Amino acid sequence: MVLKPEPFFASVESVQCQPGSPVLLMTPQGTPFKQRLASQLAEQPDIVIICGHYEGFDERIRTLATHEISIGDYVLTGGELPSLVIIDAICRLIPGVLGKSASLVHESFEDSLLEGPQYTKPAEFRGIKVPEILLSGDHQAIATWRREQALKRTFDKRQDLLNKAPLSQEEQEYIKHLHIQRSKKQIDL
């Protein structure tokens, strides 16, 4: 079943409040959704999201969209779940939604890095201890440790992000050091 254009045109025209509001079309053919776009969309007063279903939609519906968005390289039965992912990513960036704006500062993808490890109380649980540095009270040392952990986690899990990250010369040297360590481990195997 291919969705007809008439209901989509009527729906978009009836809800679009601001001229030029973003109209997102959920499709596996779209541009991959990224944190940067979520940040841009969070600043918009209105957003319209169009969701296809099953076999898709009449090609003319694409003309309504300002953005065609994909949340990954897979196909779902409809655009409803991807739209919820996008809504959640956008809403949490709106002031007041999370309570503390500081919660948004050091998150994954904000500096093209993954977020480092997080800990809470107790200081030891089942023999696993919170790193001593985090208990030290030395805020500068803690910030340095957190940044190194973010770099290491990104190196270990998503090296592709490091090419986009704004890294200092010292951080670039740290990444080289991680490459050398990994090479040595592979040789030892």
XYZ file of N, CA and C in Angstrom:
567
model
N 0.836 -1.176 0.000
C 0.000 0.000 0.000
C 0.888 1.250 0.000
N 0.668 2.120 -0.954
C 1.382 3.390 -1.050
C 0.420 4.483 -0.598
N 0.891 5.323 0.304
C 0.033 6.373 0.869
C -0.201 7.495 -0.137
N -1.453 7.947 -0.230
C -1.872 8.979 -1.185
C -1.410 10.368 -0.741
N -1.192 11.285 -1.677
C -0.694 12.613 -1.311
C -1.728 13.530 -0.666
N -3.002 13.422 -1.046
C -4.007 14.384 -0.589
C -4.070 14.537 0.934
N -4.151 13.431 1.714
C -4.236 13.593 3.167
C -2.980 14.235 3.771
N -1.815 13.945 3.194
C -0.579 14.524 3.719
C -0.516 16.026 3.458
N -0.851 16.428 2.247
C -0.848 17.863 1.932
C -1.843 18.602 2.825
N -3.041 18.046 2.982
C -4.067 18.688 3.819
C -3.607 18.778 5.271
N -2.986 17.715 5.768
C -2.526 17.695 7.156
C -1.427 18.724 7.401
N -0.427 18.731 6.547
C 0.688 19.669 6.724
C 0.187 21.104 6.615
N -0.651 21.363 5.659
C -1.173 22.727 5.483
C -2.020 23.158 6.678
N -2.671 22.229 7.342
C -3.539 22.593 8.467
C -2.761 22.835 9.765
N -1.575 22.243 9.916
C -0.840 22.376 11.183
C 0.348 23.319 11.118
N 0.844 23.613 9.957
C 2.058 24.416 9.850
C 1.747 25.862 10.229
N 2.197 26.262 11.430
C 1.874 27.584 11.968
C 2.802 28.676 11.450
N 4.076 28.439 11.463
C 5.069 29.437 11.062
C 5.526 29.173 9.629
N 5.503 30.187 8.772
C 6.072 29.974 7.432
C 7.553 29.593 7.568
N 7.951 28.621 6.809
C 9.350 28.191 6.859
C 9.671 27.208 7.967
N 8.658 26.744 8.694
C 8.906 25.744 9.735
C 9.507 24.492 9.111
N 10.432 23.830 9.820
C 10.982 22.582 9.297
C 9.899 21.516 9.153
N 9.923 20.824 8.044
C 9.026 19.696 7.812
C 9.929 18.486 7.585
N 9.901 17.573 8.534
C 10.765 16.400 8.493
C 10.003 15.218 7.927
N 10.598 14.550 6.970
C 10.025 13.345 6.384
C 10.879 12.167 6.839
N 10.258 11.248 7.576
C 10.975 10.074 8.064
C 11.087 9.054 6.939
N 12.317 8.749 6.553
C 12.540 7.794 5.469
C 13.929 7.185 5.598
N 14.084 5.882 5.313
C 15.412 5.286 5.368
C 16.361 5.875 4.318
N 15.821 6.615 3.368
C 16.640 7.238 2.330
C 17.179 8.601 2.766
N 16.760 9.074 3.929
C 17.112 10.419 4.367
C 18.520 10.549 4.909
N 18.850 11.776 5.238
C 20.133 12.099 5.860
C 20.140 11.526 7.278
N 21.232 10.910 7.702
C 21.269 10.375 9.069
C 21.063 11.483 10.107
N 20.217 11.216 11.069
C 19.923 12.165 12.137
C 21.121 12.262 13.065
N 21.547 13.472 13.358
C 22.713 13.718 14.215
C 22.358 14.728 15.296
N 23.171 14.773 16.313
C 22.966 15.682 17.439
C 22.934 17.143 16.990
N 23.747 17.494 16.021
C 23.770 18.882 15.529
C 22.395 19.305 15.013
N 21.738 18.421 14.258
C 20.403 18.744 13.751
C 19.402 18.829 14.903
N 19.526 17.950 15.886
C 18.642 18.021 17.053
C 18.771 19.391 17.719
N 19.989 19.884 17.856
C 20.223 21.200 18.468
C 19.583 22.311 17.643
N 19.718 22.231 16.338
C 19.120 23.249 15.467
C 17.596 23.212 15.543
N 17.034 22.022 15.548
C 15.584 21.888 15.595
C 15.011 22.323 16.943
N 15.784 22.160 18.010
C 15.315 22.565 19.338
C 15.089 24.074 19.419
N 15.681 24.818 18.523
C 15.522 26.278 18.506
C 14.328 26.735 17.671
N 13.669 25.814 17.012
C 12.545 26.158 16.137
C 11.238 26.248 16.930
N 10.390 27.230 16.602
C 9.105 27.318 17.309
C 8.115 26.225 16.887
N 8.231 25.741 15.664
C 7.329 24.710 15.156
C 8.121 23.711 14.323
N 7.718 22.462 14.405
C 8.288 21.400 13.576
C 7.139 20.494 13.159
N 7.124 20.115 11.898
C 6.139 19.160 11.396
C 6.903 17.891 11.027
N 6.373 16.741 11.429
C 7.004 15.461 11.106
C 6.011 14.616 10.315
N 6.461 14.157 9.159
C 5.638 13.302 8.303
C 6.166 11.868 8.412
N 5.259 10.952 8.704
C 5.620 9.540 8.836
C 4.929 8.729 7.754
N 5.719 7.998 7.000
C 5.158 7.055 6.056
C 4.818 5.765 6.782
N 4.283 4.813 6.039
C 3.963 3.523 6.639
C 3.957 2.453 5.546
N 4.339 1.234 5.910
C 4.373 0.084 5.015
C 5.217 0.348 3.767
N 4.615 0.309 2.610
C 5.376 0.427 1.362
C 5.858 1.838 1.066
N 5.405 2.801 1.817
C 5.878 4.159 1.584
C 4.762 5.103 1.217
N 5.139 6.134 0.475
C 4.190 7.205 0.169
C 4.389 7.668 -1.259
N 3.369 8.292 -1.759
C 3.411 8.893 -3.087
C 4.599 9.862 -3.138
N 5.355 9.782 -4.207
C 6.577 10.577 -4.356
C 6.325 12.075 -4.197
N 5.163 12.546 -4.532
C 4.855 13.976 -4.442
C 4.872 14.494 -3.001
N 4.736 13.595 -2.046
C 4.769 13.975 -0.637
C 6.147 14.529 -0.269
N 7.189 14.060 -0.948
C 8.552 14.559 -0.681
C 8.655 16.076 -0.849
N 7.822 16.648 -1.715
C 7.902 18.092 -1.966
C 7.488 18.908 -0.737
N 6.808 18.295 0.212
C 6.427 18.988 1.439
C 7.601 19.140 2.410
N 8.587 18.262 2.294
C 9.662 18.171 3.281
C 10.768 19.192 3.056
N 11.245 19.735 4.169
C 12.471 20.534 4.132
C 13.676 19.651 4.448
N 13.427 18.521 5.126
C 14.487 17.570 5.490
C 13.923 16.152 5.358
N 14.688 15.276 4.728
C 14.385 13.851 4.770
C 15.367 13.244 5.755
N 14.845 12.562 6.770
C 15.658 12.097 7.886
C 15.567 10.580 8.038
N 16.714 9.968 8.342
C 16.798 8.548 8.667
C 17.440 8.425 10.049
N 16.992 7.455 10.837
C 17.645 7.229 12.128
C 18.584 6.021 12.076
N 18.756 5.427 10.918
C 19.692 4.309 10.813
C 19.492 3.539 9.521
N 20.419 2.663 9.258
C 20.399 1.889 8.026
C 19.615 0.587 8.207
N 18.332 0.763 8.411
C 17.412 -0.361 8.528
C 16.024 0.165 8.190
N 15.088 -0.735 7.990
C 13.738 -0.338 7.599
C 12.758 -0.790 8.671
N 11.855 0.109 9.045
C 10.783 -0.189 9.992
C 9.459 -0.184 9.239
N 8.378 -0.556 9.904
C 7.079 -0.563 9.232
C 6.531 0.835 9.016
N 7.057 1.807 9.727
C 6.578 3.181 9.563
C 7.533 4.178 10.177
N 7.210 5.434 10.002
C 8.051 6.505 10.511
C 7.705 6.953 11.918
N 6.738 6.282 12.558
C 6.308 6.704 13.884
C 7.414 6.567 14.930
N 8.081 5.430 14.969
C 9.156 5.244 15.953
C 10.335 6.181 15.696
N 10.790 6.323 14.452
C 11.846 7.314 14.220
C 11.441 8.728 14.639
N 10.173 9.080 14.425
C 9.738 10.416 14.825
C 9.798 10.572 16.343
N 9.489 9.514 17.092
C 9.592 9.581 18.553
C 11.036 9.736 18.998
N 11.954 9.067 18.319
C 13.381 9.222 18.627
C 13.792 10.677 18.430
N 13.376 11.241 17.334
C 13.732 12.625 17.017
C 13.084 13.594 18.004
N 11.835 13.370 18.339
C 11.148 14.227 19.311
C 11.879 14.195 20.649
N 12.260 13.006 21.098
C 12.962 12.891 22.374
C 14.312 13.618 22.327
N 15.065 13.434 21.245
C 16.373 14.090 21.119
C 16.240 15.608 21.111
N 15.182 16.111 20.501
C 14.959 17.558 20.434
C 14.451 18.094 21.772
N 13.451 17.452 22.343
C 12.816 17.956 23.567
C 13.799 18.089 24.723
N 14.717 17.146 24.851
C 15.647 17.200 25.975
C 16.595 18.382 25.876
N 16.667 19.028 24.705
C 17.521 20.199 24.528
C 16.786 21.505 24.824
N 15.488 21.433 25.020
C 14.693 22.624 25.314
C 14.907 22.985 26.778
N 15.266 24.238 27.051
C 15.525 24.643 28.450
C 14.361 24.275 29.372
N 14.726 23.673 30.504
C 13.744 23.292 31.506
C 13.276 21.857 31.423
N 13.466 21.208 30.292
C 12.986 19.830 30.148
C 13.764 18.878 31.055
N 15.081 19.013 31.106
C 15.893 18.131 31.943
C 16.068 18.652 33.364
N 15.657 19.845 33.608
C 15.829 20.414 34.944
C 17.101 21.230 35.038
N 18.251 20.609 34.833
C 19.532 21.305 34.922
C 20.149 21.397 33.532
N 20.435 22.611 33.081
C 21.069 22.760 31.770
C 22.482 22.194 31.782
N 23.079 22.085 32.965
C 24.420 21.502 33.072
C 24.423 20.041 32.634
N 23.265 19.399 32.673
C 23.159 17.995 32.257
C 23.512 17.809 30.787
N 23.409 18.868 30.007
C 23.641 18.774 28.565
C 25.078 19.047 28.163
N 25.900 19.536 29.085
C 27.216 20.053 28.715
C 28.179 18.979 28.221
N 28.329 17.891 28.949
C 29.334 16.881 28.592
C 28.680 15.574 28.182
N 27.885 15.617 27.142
C 27.204 14.430 26.680
C 27.856 13.891 25.409
N 27.518 12.657 25.100
C 28.001 12.073 23.857
C 27.601 12.948 22.677
N 28.516 13.105 21.754
C 28.351 13.802 20.484
C 28.412 15.326 20.589
N 28.428 15.905 21.787
C 28.472 17.367 21.882
C 29.765 17.921 21.290
N 30.891 17.272 21.526
C 32.174 17.672 20.932
C 32.658 16.605 19.965
N 31.747 15.892 19.350
C 32.065 14.756 18.480
C 32.801 13.660 19.240
N 32.569 13.565 20.531
C 33.138 12.502 21.351
C 32.016 11.793 22.090
N 32.265 10.543 22.432
C 31.334 9.831 23.292
C 31.566 10.273 24.732
N 30.548 10.188 25.534
C 30.654 10.552 26.948
C 31.457 9.486 27.675
N 32.275 9.925 28.621
C 33.060 9.001 29.433
C 32.202 8.327 30.491
N 32.823 7.483 31.315
C 32.071 6.737 32.330
C 31.490 7.662 33.410
N 30.371 7.245 33.972
C 29.684 7.971 35.043
C 29.615 7.072 36.275
N 29.710 7.671 37.443
C 29.632 6.909 38.695
C 28.726 7.639 39.676
N 28.201 6.877 40.627
C 27.398 7.431 41.708
C 27.771 6.698 42.993
N 27.046 6.930 44.047
C 27.323 6.259 45.324
C 26.768 4.849 45.269
N 27.337 3.931 45.985
C 28.449 4.043 46.918
C 29.799 4.058 46.197
N 30.851 4.402 46.919
C 32.190 4.479 46.327
C 32.712 3.104 45.926
N 32.153 2.053 46.520
C 32.508 0.683 46.142
C 31.243 -0.152 46.130
N 31.092 -0.936 45.067
C 29.946 -1.825 44.943
C 30.427 -3.150 44.382
N 30.212 -4.218 45.149
C 30.623 -5.569 44.763
C 32.078 -5.622 44.313
N 32.896 -4.902 45.033
C 34.328 -4.914 44.764
C 34.769 -3.991 43.642
N 33.837 -3.325 43.006
C 34.174 -2.393 41.926
C 34.160 -0.987 42.514
N 35.311 -0.314 42.416
C 35.462 0.995 43.046
C 35.348 2.132 42.039
N 34.827 3.239 42.523
C 34.849 4.480 41.759
C 36.313 4.900 41.682
N 36.797 5.341 40.521
C 38.193 5.776 40.428
C 38.519 6.848 41.472
N 39.672 6.696 42.108
C 40.103 7.598 43.183
C 40.073 9.063 42.766
N 40.441 9.338 41.540
C 40.501 10.725 41.073
C 39.153 11.418 41.258
N 38.055 10.684 41.078
C 36.727 11.271 41.196
C 36.342 11.575 42.640
N 37.043 10.959 43.571
C 36.795 11.193 44.998
C 37.751 12.221 45.580
N 38.685 12.698 44.743
C 39.766 13.570 45.234
C 39.325 14.993 45.551
N 38.280 15.474 44.904
C 37.873 16.867 45.095
C 38.674 17.843 44.245
N 39.642 17.346 43.483
C 40.467 18.199 42.608
C 39.729 18.354 41.274
N 38.981 19.455 41.145
C 38.102 19.644 39.992
C 38.853 19.675 38.663
N 40.036 20.263 38.643
C 40.819 20.308 37.403
C 41.280 18.912 37.001
N 41.762 18.146 37.979
C 42.206 16.774 37.695
C 41.022 15.913 37.257
N 39.879 16.120 37.858
C 38.670 15.365 37.488
C 38.258 15.705 36.056
N 38.285 16.996 35.708
C 37.919 17.411 34.343
C 38.882 16.809 33.322
N 40.166 16.795 33.645
C 41.169 16.193 32.751
C 40.903 14.701 32.594
N 40.652 14.017 33.707
C 40.367 12.581 33.666
C 39.125 12.302 32.822
N 38.058 13.085 33.019
C 36.824 12.875 32.259
C 37.068 13.046 30.755
N 37.850 14.070 30.395
C 38.140 14.304 28.979
C 38.939 13.129 28.410
N 39.943 12.659 29.143
C 40.737 11.512 28.679
C 39.866 10.273 28.516
N 38.950 10.063 29.451
C 38.059 8.907 29.367
C 37.134 9.017 28.158
N 36.660 10.223 27.864
C 35.823 10.441 26.680
C 36.632 10.145 25.415
N 37.874 10.602 25.386
C 38.740 10.328 24.237
C 38.979 8.833 24.084
N 39.276 8.164 25.202
C 39.547 6.724 25.160
C 38.311 5.938 24.724
N 37.152 6.286 25.276
C 35.921 5.579 24.913
C 35.611 5.778 23.429
N 35.799 6.997 22.947
C 35.552 7.274 21.532
C 36.544 6.510 20.672
N 37.799 6.476 21.089
C 38.822 5.716 20.369
C 38.449 4.233 20.318
N 38.006 3.697 21.441
C 37.677 2.270 21.522
C 36.407 1.892 20.757
N 35.417 2.785 20.756
C 34.107 2.406 20.222
C 33.714 3.084 18.921
N 34.181 4.324 18.674
C 33.743 5.082 17.494
C 34.866 5.972 16.977
N 35.922 5.384 16.463
C 37.061 6.173 15.978
C 36.667 7.151 14.874
N 35.614 6.842 14.141
C 35.164 7.733 13.078
C 34.834 9.129 13.608
N 34.411 9.232 14.864
C 34.063 10.525 15.452
C 35.294 11.387 15.729
N 36.434 10.754 15.943
C 37.647 11.512 16.278
C 38.078 12.450 15.154
N 37.747 12.104 13.916
C 38.113 12.968 12.787
C 37.394 14.303 12.831
N 36.237 14.356 13.497
C 35.443 15.580 13.573
C 35.668 16.349 14.872
N 36.272 15.700 15.843
C 36.411 16.296 17.173
C 37.474 17.392 17.188
N 37.160 18.512 17.866
C 38.162 19.575 18.020
C 39.167 19.175 19.106
N 40.294 18.622 18.694
C 41.290 18.107 19.635
C 42.486 19.039 19.746
N 42.954 19.218 20.966
C 44.182 19.981 21.187
C 45.376 19.128 20.745
N 46.523 19.739 20.660
C 47.743 19.002 20.296
C 48.004 17.896 21.317
N 47.808 18.204 22.579
C 48.003 17.215 23.643
C 47.032 16.039 23.487
N 45.791 16.324 23.127
C 44.806 15.262 22.937
C 45.133 14.417 21.712
N 45.645 15.042 20.667
C 46.073 14.291 19.487
C 47.216 13.347 19.845
N 48.117 13.804 20.699
C 49.215 12.945 21.163
C 48.673 11.779 21.984
N 47.681 12.037 22.790
C 47.054 10.980 23.589
C 46.433 9.920 22.674
N 45.779 10.354 21.607
C 45.179 9.415 20.648
C 46.283 8.588 19.974
N 47.393 9.228 19.603
C 48.523 8.479 19.030
C 49.017 7.434 20.013
N 49.084 7.809 21.292
C 49.509 6.884 22.346
C 48.555 5.686 22.410
N 47.250 5.941 22.298
C 46.269 4.851 22.308
C 46.451 3.927 21.103
N 46.768 4.507 19.938
C 47.040 3.693 18.746
C 48.247 2.782 18.985
N 49.293 3.325 19.566
C 50.515 2.553 19.840
C 50.200 1.422 20.815
N 49.449 1.730 21.881
C 49.073 0.698 22.850
C 48.284 -0.424 22.185
N 47.338 -0.059 21.321
C 46.527 -1.063 20.639
C 47.398 -1.929 19.736
N 48.328 -1.307 19.016
C 49.230 -2.065 18.137
C 50.057 -3.056 18.927
N 50.540 -2.649 20.089
C 51.341 -3.542 20.934
C 50.499 -4.722 21.422
N 49.246 -4.463 21.796
C 48.367 -5.545 22.237
C 48.115 -6.540 21.130
N 47.940 -6.052 19.892
C 47.689 -6.939 18.761
C 48.920 -7.786 18.452
N 50.102 -7.225 18.627
C 51.336 -7.978 18.391
C 51.502 -9.044 19.456
N 51.168 -8.732 20.720
C 51.302 -9.685 21.812
C 50.371 -10.880 21.673
N 49.258 -10.712 20.960
C 48.323 -11.824 20.803
C 48.939 -12.849 19.898
